[in-house]
Short mmCIF file of C-alpha atoms and ligand atoms in Angstrom, two decimals:
data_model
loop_
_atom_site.label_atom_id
_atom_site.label_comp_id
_atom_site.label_asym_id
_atom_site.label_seq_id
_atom_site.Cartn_x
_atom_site.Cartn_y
_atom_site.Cartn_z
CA UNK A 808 21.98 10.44 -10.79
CA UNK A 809 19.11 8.53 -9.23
CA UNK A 810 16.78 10.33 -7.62
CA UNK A 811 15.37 8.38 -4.22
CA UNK A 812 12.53 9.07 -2.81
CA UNK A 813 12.31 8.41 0.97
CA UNK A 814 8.46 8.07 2.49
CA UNK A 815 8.59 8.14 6.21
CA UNK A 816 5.34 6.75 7.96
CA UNK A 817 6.00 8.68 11.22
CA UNK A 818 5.41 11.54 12.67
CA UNK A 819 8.33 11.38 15.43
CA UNK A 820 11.22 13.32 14.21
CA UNK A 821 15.21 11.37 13.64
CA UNK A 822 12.56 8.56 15.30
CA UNK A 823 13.72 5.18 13.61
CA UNK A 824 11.78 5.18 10.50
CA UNK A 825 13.59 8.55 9.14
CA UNK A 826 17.10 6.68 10.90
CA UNK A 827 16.16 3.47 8.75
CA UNK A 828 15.33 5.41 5.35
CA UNK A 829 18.33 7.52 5.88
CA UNK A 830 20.83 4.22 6.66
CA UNK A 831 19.01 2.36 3.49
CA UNK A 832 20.09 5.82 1.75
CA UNK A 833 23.97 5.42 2.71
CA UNK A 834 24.06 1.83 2.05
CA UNK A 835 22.80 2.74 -1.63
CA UNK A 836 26.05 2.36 -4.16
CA UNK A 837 24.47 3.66 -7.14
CA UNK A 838 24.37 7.44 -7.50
CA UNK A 839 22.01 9.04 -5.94
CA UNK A 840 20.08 11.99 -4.09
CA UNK A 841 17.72 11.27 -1.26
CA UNK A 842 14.37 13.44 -1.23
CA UNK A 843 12.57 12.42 1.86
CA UNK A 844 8.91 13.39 2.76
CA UNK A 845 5.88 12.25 5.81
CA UNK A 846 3.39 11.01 4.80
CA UNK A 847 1.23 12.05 8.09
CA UNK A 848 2.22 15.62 7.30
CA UNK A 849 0.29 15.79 4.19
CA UNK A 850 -3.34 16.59 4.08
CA UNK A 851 -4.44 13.97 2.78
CA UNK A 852 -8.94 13.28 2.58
CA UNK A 853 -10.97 10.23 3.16
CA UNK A 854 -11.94 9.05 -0.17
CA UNK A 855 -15.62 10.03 -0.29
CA UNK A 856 -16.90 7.58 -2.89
CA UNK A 857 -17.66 9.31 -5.97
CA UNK A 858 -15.35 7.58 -8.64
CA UNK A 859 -15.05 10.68 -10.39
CA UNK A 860 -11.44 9.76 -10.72
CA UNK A 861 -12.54 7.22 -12.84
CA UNK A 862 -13.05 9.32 -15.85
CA UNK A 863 -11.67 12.40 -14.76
CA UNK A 864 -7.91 12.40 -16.51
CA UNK A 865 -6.88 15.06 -13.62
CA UNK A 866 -7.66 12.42 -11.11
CA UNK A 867 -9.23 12.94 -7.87
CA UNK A 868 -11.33 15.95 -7.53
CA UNK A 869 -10.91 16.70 -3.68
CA UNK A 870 -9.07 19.78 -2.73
CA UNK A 871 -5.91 18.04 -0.71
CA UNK A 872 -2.08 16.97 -1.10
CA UNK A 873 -2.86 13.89 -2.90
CA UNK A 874 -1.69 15.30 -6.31
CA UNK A 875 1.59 16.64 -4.53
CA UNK A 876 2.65 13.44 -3.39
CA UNK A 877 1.82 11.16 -6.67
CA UNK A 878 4.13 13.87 -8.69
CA UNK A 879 6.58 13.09 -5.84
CA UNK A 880 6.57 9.66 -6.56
CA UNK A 881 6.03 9.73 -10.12
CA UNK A 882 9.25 11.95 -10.76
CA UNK A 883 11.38 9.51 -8.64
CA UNK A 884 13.24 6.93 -9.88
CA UNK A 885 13.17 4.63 -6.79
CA UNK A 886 10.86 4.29 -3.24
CA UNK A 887 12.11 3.65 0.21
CA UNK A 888 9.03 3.32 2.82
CA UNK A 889 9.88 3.57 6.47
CA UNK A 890 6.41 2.44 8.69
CA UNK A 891 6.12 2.06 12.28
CA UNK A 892 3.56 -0.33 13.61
CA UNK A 893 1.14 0.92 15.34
CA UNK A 894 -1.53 -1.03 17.59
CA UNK A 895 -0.49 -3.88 15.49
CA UNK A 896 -0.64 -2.74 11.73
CA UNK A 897 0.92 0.39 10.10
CA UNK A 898 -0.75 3.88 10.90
CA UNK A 899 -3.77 5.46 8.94
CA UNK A 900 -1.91 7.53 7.05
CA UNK A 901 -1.13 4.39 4.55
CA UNK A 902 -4.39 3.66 4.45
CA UNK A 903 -5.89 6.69 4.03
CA UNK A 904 -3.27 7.09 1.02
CA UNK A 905 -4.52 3.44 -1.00
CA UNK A 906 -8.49 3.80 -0.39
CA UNK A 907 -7.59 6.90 -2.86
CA UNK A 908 -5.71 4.45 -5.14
CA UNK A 909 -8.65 4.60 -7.91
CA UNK A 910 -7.20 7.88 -8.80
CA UNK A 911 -3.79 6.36 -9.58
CA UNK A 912 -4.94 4.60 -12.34
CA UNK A 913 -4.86 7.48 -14.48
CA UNK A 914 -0.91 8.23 -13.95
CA UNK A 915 -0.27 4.21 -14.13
CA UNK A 916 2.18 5.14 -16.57
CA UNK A 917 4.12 7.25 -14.63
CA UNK A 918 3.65 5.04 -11.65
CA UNK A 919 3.89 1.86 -12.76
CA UNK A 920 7.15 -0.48 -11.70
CA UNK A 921 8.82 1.70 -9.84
CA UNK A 922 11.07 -0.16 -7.95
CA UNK A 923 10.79 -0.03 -3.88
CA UNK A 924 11.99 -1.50 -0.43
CA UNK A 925 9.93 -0.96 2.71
CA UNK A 926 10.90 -1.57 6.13
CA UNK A 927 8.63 -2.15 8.87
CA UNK A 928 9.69 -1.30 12.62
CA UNK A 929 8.31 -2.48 15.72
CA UNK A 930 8.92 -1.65 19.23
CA UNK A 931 8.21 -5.17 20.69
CA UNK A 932 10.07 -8.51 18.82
CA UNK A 933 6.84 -10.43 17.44
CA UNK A 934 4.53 -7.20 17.74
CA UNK A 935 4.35 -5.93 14.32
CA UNK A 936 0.87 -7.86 13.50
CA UNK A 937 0.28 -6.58 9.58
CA UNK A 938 2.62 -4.19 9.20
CA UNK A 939 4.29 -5.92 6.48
CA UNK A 940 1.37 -6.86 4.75
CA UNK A 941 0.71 -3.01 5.09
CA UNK A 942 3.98 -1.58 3.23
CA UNK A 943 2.95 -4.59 0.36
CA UNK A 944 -0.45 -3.57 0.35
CA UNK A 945 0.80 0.52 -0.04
CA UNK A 946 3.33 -0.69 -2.44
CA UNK A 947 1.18 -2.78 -4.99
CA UNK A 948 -1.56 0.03 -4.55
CA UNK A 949 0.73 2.13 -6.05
CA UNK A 950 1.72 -0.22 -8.82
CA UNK A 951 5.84 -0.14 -7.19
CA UNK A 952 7.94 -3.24 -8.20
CA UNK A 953 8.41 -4.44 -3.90
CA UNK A 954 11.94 -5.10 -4.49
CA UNK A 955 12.18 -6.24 -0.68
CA UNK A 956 10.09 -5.31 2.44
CA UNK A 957 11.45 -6.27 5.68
CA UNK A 958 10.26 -5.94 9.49
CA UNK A 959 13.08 -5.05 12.15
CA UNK A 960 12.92 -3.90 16.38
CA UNK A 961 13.32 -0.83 18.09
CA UNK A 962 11.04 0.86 20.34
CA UNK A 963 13.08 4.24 21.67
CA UNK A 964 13.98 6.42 19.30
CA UNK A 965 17.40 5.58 17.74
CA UNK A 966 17.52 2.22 19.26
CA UNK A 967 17.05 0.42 15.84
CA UNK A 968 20.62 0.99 14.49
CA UNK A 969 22.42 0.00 17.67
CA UNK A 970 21.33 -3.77 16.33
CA UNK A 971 23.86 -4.34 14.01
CA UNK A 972 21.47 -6.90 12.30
CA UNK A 973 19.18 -4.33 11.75
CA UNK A 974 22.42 -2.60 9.93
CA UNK A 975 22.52 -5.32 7.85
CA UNK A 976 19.10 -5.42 7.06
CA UNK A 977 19.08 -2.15 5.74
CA UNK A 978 22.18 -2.73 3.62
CA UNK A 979 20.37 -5.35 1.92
CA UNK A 980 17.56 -3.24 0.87
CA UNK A 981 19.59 -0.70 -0.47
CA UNK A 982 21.45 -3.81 -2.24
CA UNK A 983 17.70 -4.92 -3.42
CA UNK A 984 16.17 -1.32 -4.67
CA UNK A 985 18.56 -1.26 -7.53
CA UNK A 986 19.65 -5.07 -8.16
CA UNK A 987 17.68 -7.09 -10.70
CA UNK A 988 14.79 -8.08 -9.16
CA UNK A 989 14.45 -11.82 -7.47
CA UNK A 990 12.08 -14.95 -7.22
CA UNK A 991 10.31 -15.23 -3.99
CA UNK A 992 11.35 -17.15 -1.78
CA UNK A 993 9.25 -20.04 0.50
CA UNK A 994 5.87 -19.79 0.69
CA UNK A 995 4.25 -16.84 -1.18
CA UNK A 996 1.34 -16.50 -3.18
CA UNK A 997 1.88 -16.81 -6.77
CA UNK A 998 -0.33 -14.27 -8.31
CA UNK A 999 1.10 -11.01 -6.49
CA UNK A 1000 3.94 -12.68 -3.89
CA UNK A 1001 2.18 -11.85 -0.55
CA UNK A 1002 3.30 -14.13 1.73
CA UNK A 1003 -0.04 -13.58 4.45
CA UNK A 1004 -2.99 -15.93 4.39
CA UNK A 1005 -6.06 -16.94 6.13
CA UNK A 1006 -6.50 -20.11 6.29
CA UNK A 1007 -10.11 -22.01 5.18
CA UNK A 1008 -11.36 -26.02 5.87
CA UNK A 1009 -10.04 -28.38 3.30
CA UNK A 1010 -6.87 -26.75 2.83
CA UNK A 1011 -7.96 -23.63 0.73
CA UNK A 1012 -6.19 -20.45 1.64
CA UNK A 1013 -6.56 -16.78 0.56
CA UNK A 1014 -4.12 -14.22 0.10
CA UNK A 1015 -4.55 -11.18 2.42
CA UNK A 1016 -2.67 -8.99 -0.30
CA UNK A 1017 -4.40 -10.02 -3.74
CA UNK A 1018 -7.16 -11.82 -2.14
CA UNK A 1019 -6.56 -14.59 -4.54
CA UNK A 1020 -7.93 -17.99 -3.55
CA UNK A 1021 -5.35 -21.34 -3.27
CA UNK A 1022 -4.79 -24.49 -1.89
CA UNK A 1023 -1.92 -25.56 0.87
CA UNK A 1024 -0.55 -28.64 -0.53
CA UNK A 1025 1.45 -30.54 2.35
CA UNK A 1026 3.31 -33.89 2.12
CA UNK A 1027 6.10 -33.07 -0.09
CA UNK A 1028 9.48 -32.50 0.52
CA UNK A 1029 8.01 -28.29 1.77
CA UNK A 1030 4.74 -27.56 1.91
CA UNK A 1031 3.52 -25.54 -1.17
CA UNK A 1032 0.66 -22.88 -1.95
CA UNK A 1033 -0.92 -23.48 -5.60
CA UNK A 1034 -2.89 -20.48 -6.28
CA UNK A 1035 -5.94 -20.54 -8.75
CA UNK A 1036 -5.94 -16.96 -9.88
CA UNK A 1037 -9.57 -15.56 -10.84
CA UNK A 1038 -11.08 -14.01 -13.69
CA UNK A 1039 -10.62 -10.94 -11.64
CA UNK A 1040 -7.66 -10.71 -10.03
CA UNK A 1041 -7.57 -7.12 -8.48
CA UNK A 1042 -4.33 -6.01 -6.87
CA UNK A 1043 -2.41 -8.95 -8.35
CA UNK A 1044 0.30 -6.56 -10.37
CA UNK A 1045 0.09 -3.50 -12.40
CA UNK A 1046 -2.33 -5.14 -15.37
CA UNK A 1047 -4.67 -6.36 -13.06
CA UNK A 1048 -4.77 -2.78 -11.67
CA UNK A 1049 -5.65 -1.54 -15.04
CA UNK A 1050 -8.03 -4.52 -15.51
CA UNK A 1051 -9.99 -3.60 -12.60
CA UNK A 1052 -10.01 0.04 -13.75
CA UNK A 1053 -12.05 -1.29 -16.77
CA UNK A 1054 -14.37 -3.34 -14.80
CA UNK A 1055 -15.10 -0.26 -12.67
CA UNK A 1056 -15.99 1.50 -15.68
CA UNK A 1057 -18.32 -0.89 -16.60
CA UNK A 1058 -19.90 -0.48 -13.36
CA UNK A 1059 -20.31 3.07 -13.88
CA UNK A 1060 -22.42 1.95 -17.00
CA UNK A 1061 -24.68 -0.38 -15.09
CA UNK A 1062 -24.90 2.25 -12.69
CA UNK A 1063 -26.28 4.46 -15.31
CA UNK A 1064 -28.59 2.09 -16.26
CA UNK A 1065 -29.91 1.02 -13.74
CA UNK A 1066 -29.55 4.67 -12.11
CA UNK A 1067 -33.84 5.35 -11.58
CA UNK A 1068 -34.85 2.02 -10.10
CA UNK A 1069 -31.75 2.42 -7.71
CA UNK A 1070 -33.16 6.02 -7.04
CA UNK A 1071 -36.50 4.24 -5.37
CA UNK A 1072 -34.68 1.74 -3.54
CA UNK A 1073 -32.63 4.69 -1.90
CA UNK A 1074 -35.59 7.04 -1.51
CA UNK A 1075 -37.33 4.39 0.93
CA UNK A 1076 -34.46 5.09 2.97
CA UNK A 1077 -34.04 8.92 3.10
CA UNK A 1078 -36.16 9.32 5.83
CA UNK A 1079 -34.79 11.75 8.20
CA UNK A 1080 -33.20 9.90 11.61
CA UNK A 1081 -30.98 11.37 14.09
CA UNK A 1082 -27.48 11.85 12.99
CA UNK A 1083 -24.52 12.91 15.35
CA UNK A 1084 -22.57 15.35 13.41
CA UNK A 1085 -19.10 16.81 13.89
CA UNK A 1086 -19.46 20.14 15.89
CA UNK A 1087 -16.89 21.96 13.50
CA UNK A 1088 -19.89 20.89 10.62
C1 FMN B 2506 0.58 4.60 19.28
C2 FMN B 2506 1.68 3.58 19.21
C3 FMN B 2506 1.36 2.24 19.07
C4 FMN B 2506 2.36 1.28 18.99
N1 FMN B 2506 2.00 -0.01 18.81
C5 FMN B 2506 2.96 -0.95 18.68
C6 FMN B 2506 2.60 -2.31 18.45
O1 FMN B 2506 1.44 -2.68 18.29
N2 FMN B 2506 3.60 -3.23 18.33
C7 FMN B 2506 4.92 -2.88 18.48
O2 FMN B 2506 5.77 -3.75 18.41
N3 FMN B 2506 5.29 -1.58 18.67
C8 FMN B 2506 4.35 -0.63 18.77
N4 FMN B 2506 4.70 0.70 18.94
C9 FMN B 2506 6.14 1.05 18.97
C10 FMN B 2506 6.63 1.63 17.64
O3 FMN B 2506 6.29 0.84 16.55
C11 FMN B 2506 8.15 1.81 17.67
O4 FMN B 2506 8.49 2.64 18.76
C12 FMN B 2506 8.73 2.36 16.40
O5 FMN B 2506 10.14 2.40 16.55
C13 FMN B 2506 8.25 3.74 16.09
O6 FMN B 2506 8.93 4.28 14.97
P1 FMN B 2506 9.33 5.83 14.92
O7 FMN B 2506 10.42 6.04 15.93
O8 FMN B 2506 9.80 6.10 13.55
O9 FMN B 2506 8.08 6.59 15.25
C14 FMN B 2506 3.73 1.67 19.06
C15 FMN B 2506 4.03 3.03 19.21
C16 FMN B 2506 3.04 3.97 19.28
C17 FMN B 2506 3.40 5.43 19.44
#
């Protein structure tokens, strides 16, 4: 028996992220039982910084849900993320969840190629700006195998599933999350398969997942994207992950070094100047 593990982006309650997660669910053949959990329900903290994480083998040391949802994940076999778009983009709550991605790298093991679909939804056709680039972006972060990610319409609540193509598409993700994995198709980047780019003169693109560098190479039968992947690639797949782990370590030793002469630099600047502070402070 499989266990699935359904993370719903959204607050709104049978809105149509949980409708999508649960359809994905029933269109799953394999065996399985469906855990689901929101993500904006957890308390989850702004990552403050420190890199204790780094060499602390608990992980992060602030006093939230963080470690609650990585056993989540970690004890399931499979990931389903459901995201609404919000103003463009998916909401905070994935966000917030990555910038404390440092402190996954010491459970990459449990972590690490779990296989996942997400599905993006989007009130208005066209409207879902990054939002897909957001569930890749959550996905890599956590070192997940992206099986398939998809982006599909409905604004009211419910209204996705009375598309019968949006049926389908969720059907084909449950198909994906346990089928052997596929090439990418079309135009992707070949370092971590993102398929978003910005665009630079003289042809040279850059990811917006990996933030590997390229070149769009037009005049053939398609155009193509030849990527030239860096010494440092840094969301690339699971071993750059662990790669950039080590280079942040070595950080942490020029930071020691160079820890006093830093110390002056910063002391010209502790002057006291008027701060605005939170009233609950
Ligand atoms: C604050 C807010 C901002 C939204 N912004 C967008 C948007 O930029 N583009 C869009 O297509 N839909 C937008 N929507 C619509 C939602 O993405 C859509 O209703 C989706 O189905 C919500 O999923 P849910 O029912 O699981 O909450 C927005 C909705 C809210 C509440």
């Amino acid at each position: 028996m499989k266990k699935v593990l359904g993370i719903v982006a959204s607050l709104r309650n049978v809105g149509n992220c949980e409708i999508m997660v649960k359809e994905i669910g029933r269109g799953i053949t394999v065996p399985h039982e469906l855990q689901l959990m929101r993500l904006p329900e957890f308390n989850l903290k702004y990552c403050n910084g420190c890199y204790r994480c780094l060499m602390a083998k608990r992980g992060c040391v602030l006093k939230d849900d963080l470690a609650t949802i990585l056993d989540a994940i970690a004890s399931a076999d499979a990931i389903i993320l459901a995201v609404p778009t919000y103003f463009l983009a998916g909401p905070a709550c994935l966000k917030t969840f990555v910038d404390r991605g440092i402190s996954f790298y010491s459970r990459a093991e449990q972590l690490w190629g779990k296989p996942a679909v997400g599905i993006g939804i989007a009130g208005i056709e066209g409207k879902e700006g990054s939002t897909l680039l957001d569930i890749e972006r959550f996905l890599t972060t956590l070192m997940a195998q992206n099986r398939s990610s998809r982006i599909v319409y409905g604004a009211l609540p419910g209204e996705v599933v009375l598309n019968q193509a949006n049926r389908s598409v969720a059907k084909e993700l449950a198909t994906a999350l346990f089928a052997a994995p596929q090439p990418e198709q079309g135009l992707c980047c070949t370092c971590c398969g993102g398929k978003t780019f910005r665009f630079y003169p003289g042809n040279r693109v850059r990811c917006m997942l990996c933030s590997e560098s390229g070149t769009l190479v037009t005049g053939g039968e398609q155009p193509a994207i030849e990527m030239q992947q860096s010494e440092q690639p840094f969301l690339a797949d699971g071993t750059a992950a662990l790669n950039h782990r080590d280079w942040l370590l070595g950080m942490l030793g020029r930071f020691k070094e160079q820890k006093e002469s830093l110390a002056q630099v910063r002391a010209a600047y502790e002057d006291e100047v008027a701060w605005l502070r939170p009233s609950s402070e």
